[in-house]
PDB file of C-alpha atoms in Angstrom:
ATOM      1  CA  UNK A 610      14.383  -1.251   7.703  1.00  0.00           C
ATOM      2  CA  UNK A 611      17.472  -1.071   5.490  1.00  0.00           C
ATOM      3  CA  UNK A 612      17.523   0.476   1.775  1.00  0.00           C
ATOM      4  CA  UNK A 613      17.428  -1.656  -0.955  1.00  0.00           C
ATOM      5  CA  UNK A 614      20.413   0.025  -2.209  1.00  0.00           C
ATOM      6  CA  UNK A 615      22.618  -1.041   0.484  1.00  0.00           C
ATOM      7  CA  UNK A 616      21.701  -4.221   0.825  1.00  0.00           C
ATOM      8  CA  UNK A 617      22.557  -4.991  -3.158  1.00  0.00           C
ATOM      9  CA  UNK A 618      26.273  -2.747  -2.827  1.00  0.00           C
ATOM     10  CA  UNK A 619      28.612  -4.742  -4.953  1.00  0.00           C
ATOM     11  CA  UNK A 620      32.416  -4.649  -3.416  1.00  0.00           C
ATOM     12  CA  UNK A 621      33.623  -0.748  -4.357  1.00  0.00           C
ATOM     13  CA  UNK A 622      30.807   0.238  -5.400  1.00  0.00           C
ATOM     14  CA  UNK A 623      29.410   3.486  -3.636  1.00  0.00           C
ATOM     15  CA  UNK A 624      26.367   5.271  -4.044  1.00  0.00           C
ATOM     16  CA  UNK A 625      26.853   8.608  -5.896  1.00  0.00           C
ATOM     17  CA  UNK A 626      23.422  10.390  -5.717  1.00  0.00           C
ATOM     18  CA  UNK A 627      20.203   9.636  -4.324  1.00  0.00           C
ATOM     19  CA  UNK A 628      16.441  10.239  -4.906  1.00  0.00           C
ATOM     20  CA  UNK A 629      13.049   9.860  -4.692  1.00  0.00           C
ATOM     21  CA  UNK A 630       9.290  10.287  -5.053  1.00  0.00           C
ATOM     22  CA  UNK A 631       8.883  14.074  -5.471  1.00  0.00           C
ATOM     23  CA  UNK A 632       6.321  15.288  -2.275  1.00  0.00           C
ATOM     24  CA  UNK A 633       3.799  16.466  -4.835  1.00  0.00           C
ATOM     25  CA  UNK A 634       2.531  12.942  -4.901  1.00  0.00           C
ATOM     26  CA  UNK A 635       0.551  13.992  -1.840  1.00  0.00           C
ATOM     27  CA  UNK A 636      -1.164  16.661  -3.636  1.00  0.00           C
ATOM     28  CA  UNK A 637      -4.606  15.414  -4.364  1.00  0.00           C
ATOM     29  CA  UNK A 638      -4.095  14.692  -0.447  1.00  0.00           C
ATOM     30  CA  UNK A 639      -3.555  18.119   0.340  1.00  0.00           C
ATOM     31  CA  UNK A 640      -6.334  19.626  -1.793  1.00  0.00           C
ATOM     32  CA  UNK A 641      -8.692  16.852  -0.535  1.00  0.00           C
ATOM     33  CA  UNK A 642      -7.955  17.539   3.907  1.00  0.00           C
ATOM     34  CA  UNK A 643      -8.803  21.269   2.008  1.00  0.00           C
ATOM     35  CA  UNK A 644     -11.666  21.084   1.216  1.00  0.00           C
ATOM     36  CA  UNK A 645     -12.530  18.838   3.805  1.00  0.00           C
ATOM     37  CA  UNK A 646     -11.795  21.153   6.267  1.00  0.00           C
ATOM     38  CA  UNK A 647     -13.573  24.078   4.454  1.00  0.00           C
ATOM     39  CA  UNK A 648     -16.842  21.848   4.717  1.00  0.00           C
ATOM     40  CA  UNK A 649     -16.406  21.169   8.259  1.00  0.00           C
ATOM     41  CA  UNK A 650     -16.126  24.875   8.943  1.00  0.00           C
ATOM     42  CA  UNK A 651     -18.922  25.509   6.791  1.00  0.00           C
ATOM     43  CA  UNK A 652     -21.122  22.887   8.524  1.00  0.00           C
ATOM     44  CA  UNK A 653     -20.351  25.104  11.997  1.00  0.00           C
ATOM     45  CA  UNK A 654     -21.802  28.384  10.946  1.00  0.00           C
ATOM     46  CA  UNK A 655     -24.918  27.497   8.657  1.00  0.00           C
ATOM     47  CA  UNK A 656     -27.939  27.529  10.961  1.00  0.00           C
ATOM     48  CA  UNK A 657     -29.821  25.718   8.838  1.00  0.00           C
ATOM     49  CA  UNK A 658     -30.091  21.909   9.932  1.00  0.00           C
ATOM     50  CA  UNK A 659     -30.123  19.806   7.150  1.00  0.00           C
ATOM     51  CA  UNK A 660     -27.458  22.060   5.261  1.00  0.00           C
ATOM     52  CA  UNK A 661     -25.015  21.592   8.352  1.00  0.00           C
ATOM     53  CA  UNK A 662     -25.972  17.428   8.190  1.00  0.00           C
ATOM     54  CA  UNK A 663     -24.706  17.406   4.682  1.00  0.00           C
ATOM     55  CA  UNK A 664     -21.616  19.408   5.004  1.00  0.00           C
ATOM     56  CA  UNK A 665     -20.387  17.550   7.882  1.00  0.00           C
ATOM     57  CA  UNK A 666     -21.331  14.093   6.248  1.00  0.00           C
ATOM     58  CA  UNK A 667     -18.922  15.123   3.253  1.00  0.00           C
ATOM     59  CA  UNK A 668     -16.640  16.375   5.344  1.00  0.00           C
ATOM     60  CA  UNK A 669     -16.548  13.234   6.645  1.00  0.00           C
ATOM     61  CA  UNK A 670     -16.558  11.460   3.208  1.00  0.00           C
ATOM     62  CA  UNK A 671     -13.376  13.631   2.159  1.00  0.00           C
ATOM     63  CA  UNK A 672     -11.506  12.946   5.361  1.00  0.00           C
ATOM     64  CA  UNK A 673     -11.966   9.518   4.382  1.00  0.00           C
ATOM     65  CA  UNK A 674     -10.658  10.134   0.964  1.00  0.00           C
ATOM     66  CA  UNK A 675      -7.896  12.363   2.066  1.00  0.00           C
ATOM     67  CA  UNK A 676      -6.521  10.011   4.423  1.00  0.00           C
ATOM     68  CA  UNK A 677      -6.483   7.354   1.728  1.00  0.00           C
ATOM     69  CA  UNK A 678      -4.236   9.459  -0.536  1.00  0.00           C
ATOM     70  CA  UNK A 679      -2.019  10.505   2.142  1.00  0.00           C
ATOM     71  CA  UNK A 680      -1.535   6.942   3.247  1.00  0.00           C
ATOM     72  CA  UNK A 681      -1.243   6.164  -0.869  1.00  0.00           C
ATOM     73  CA  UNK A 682       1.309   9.136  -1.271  1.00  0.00           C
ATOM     74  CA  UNK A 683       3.379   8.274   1.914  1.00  0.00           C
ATOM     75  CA  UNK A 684       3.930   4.138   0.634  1.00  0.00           C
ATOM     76  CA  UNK A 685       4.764   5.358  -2.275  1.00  0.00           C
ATOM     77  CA  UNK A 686       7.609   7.537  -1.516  1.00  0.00           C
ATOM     78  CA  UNK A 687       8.483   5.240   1.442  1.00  0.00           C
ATOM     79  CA  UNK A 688       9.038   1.952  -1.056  1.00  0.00           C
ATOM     80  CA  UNK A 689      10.503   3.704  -4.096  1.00  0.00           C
ATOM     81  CA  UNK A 690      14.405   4.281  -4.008  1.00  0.00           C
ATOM     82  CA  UNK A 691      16.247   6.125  -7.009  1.00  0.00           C
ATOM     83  CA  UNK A 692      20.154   5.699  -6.397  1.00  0.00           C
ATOM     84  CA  UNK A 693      23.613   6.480  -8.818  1.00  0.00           C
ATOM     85  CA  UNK A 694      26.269   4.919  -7.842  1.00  0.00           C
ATOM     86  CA  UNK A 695      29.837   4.575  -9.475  1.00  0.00           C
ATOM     87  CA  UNK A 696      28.697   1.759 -11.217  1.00  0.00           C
ATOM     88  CA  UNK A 697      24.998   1.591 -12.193  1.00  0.00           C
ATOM     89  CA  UNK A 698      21.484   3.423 -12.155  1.00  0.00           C
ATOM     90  CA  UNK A 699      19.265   1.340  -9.300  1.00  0.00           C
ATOM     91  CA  UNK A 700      15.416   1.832  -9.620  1.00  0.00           C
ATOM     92  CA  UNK A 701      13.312   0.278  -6.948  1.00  0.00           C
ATOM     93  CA  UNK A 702       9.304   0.160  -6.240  1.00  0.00           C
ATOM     94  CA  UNK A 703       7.156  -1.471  -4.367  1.00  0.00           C
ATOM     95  CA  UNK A 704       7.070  -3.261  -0.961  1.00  0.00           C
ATOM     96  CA  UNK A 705       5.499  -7.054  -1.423  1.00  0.00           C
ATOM     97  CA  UNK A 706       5.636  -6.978  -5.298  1.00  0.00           C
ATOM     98  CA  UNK A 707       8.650  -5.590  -6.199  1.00  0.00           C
ATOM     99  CA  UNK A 708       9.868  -4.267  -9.817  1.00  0.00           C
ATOM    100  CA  UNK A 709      13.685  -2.946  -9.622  1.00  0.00           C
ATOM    101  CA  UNK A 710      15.933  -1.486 -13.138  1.00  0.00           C
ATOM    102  CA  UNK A 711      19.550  -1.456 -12.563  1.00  0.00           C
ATOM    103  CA  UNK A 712      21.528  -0.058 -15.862  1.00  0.00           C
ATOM    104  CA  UNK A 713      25.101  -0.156 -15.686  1.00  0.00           C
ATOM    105  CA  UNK A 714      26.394   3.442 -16.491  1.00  0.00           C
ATOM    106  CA  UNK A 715      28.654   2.903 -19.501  1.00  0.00           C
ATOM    107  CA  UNK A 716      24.983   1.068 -21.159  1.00  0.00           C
ATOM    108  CA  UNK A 717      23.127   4.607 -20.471  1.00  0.00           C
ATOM    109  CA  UNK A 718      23.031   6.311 -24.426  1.00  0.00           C
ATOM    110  CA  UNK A 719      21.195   9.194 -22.663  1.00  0.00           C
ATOM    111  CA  UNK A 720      19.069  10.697 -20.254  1.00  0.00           C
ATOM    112  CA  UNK A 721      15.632  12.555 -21.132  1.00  0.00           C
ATOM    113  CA  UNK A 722      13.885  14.905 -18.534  1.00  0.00           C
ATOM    114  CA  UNK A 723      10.394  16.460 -19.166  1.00  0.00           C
ATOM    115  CA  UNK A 724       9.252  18.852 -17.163  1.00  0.00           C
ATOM    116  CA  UNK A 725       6.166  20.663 -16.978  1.00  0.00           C
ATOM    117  CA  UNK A 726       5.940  24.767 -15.603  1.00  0.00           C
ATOM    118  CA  UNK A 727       4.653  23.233 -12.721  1.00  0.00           C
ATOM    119  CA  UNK A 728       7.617  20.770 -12.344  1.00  0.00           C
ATOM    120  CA  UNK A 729       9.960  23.457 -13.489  1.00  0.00           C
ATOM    121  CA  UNK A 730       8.680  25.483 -10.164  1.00  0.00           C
ATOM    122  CA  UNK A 731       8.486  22.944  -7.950  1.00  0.00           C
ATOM    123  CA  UNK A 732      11.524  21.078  -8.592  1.00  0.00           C
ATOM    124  CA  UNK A 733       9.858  17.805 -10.450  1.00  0.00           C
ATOM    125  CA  UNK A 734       9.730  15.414 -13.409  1.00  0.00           C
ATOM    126  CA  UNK A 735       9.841  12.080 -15.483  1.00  0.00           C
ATOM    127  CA  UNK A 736      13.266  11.219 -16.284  1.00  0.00           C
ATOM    128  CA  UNK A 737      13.537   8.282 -19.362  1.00  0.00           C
ATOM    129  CA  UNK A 738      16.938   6.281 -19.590  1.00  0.00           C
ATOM    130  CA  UNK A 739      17.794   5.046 -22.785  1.00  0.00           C
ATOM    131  CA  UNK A 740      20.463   2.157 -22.523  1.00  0.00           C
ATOM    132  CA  UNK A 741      22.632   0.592 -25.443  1.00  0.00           C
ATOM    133  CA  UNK A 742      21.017  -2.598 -26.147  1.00  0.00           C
ATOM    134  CA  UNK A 743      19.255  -2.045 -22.484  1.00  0.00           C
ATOM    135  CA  UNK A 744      15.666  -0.584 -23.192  1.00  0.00           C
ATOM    136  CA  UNK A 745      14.331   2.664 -22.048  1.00  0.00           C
ATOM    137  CA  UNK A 746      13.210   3.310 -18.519  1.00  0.00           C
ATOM    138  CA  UNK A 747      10.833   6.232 -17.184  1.00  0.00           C
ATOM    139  CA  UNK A 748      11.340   7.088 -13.754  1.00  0.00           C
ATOM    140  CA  UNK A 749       7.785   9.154 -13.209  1.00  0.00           C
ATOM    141  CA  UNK A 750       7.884  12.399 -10.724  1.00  0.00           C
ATOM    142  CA  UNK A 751      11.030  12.266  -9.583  1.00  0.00           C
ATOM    143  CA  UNK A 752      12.861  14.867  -7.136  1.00  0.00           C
ATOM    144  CA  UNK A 753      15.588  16.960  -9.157  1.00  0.00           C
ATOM    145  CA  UNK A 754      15.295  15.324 -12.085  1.00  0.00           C
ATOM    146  CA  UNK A 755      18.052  17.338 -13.538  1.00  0.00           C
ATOM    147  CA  UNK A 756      20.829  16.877 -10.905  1.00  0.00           C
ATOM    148  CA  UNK A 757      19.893  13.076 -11.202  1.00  0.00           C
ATOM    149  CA  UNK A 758      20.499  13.483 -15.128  1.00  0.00           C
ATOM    150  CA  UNK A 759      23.979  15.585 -13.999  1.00  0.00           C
ATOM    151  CA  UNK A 760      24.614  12.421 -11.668  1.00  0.00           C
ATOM    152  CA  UNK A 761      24.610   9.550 -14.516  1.00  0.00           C
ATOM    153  CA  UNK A 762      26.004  11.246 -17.253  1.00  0.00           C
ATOM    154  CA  UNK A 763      28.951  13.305 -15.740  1.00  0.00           C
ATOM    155  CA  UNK A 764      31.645  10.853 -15.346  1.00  0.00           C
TER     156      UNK A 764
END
């Protein structure tokens, strides 16, 4: 399956810097396969029947849930596509319903990044574009949030 990016390439136009979903989508994921696991474990070593019935059964129930985030998290990161190129600031999401921005660079006014500690550590955060005449666009947990900043407005 070809990027969206390179299948809307204008003639010269290149792609400059590229991004996407930051992994920690999949954390709710991660915390739920957890805690599944911990009540699987815990369902193996109490000797008490009906305790070990109810710790597999939501073990079970937060597999369930777990494998609904991951699947969540993965689509996702797999349909959204953050590109730069030499011309413009391409935003895509989504699979069957689709919502794309494209800014041309000389509209951007400027580029805001928040970060939280967490995002700080990890490498994470919402970046809003503010273009001249354009609107403002928030990109939500992106990947290096600040080298995409550096990409747009160094020229």
């Amino acid at each position: 399956m070809a990027r969206y990016i390179d299948e809307i390439l204008q003639p010269g136009e290149r792609v400059l810097y590229s991004t996407n979903a930051h992994w920690i989508l999949y954390f709710p994921a991660i915390a739920a396969w957890i805690v599944a696991l911990v009540l699987f474990v815990v369902s193996r070593q109490v000797d008490i029947y009906s305790v070990s019935i109810v710790c597999l059964f939501g073990s079970g129930l937060v597999a369930l849930a777990a494998l609904y985030w991951t699947l969540k998290g993965w689509f996702h990161r797999f349909t959204t596509e953050t590109d730069v190129t030499n011309l413009r600031v391409v935003h895509k999401t989504g699979f069957i319903k689709r919502r794309t921005f494209e800014m041309a660079l000389d509209k951007v006014e400027s580029v805001d990044v928040n970060q939280s500690i967490l995002g700080r550590i990890l490498n994470y955060g919402d970046v809003t574009i503010r273009g001249v005449g354009e609107g403002i666009e928030k990109i939500r947990t992106i990947a290096s949030p600040l080298a995409f900043r550096s990409s747009i407005t160094t020229r």
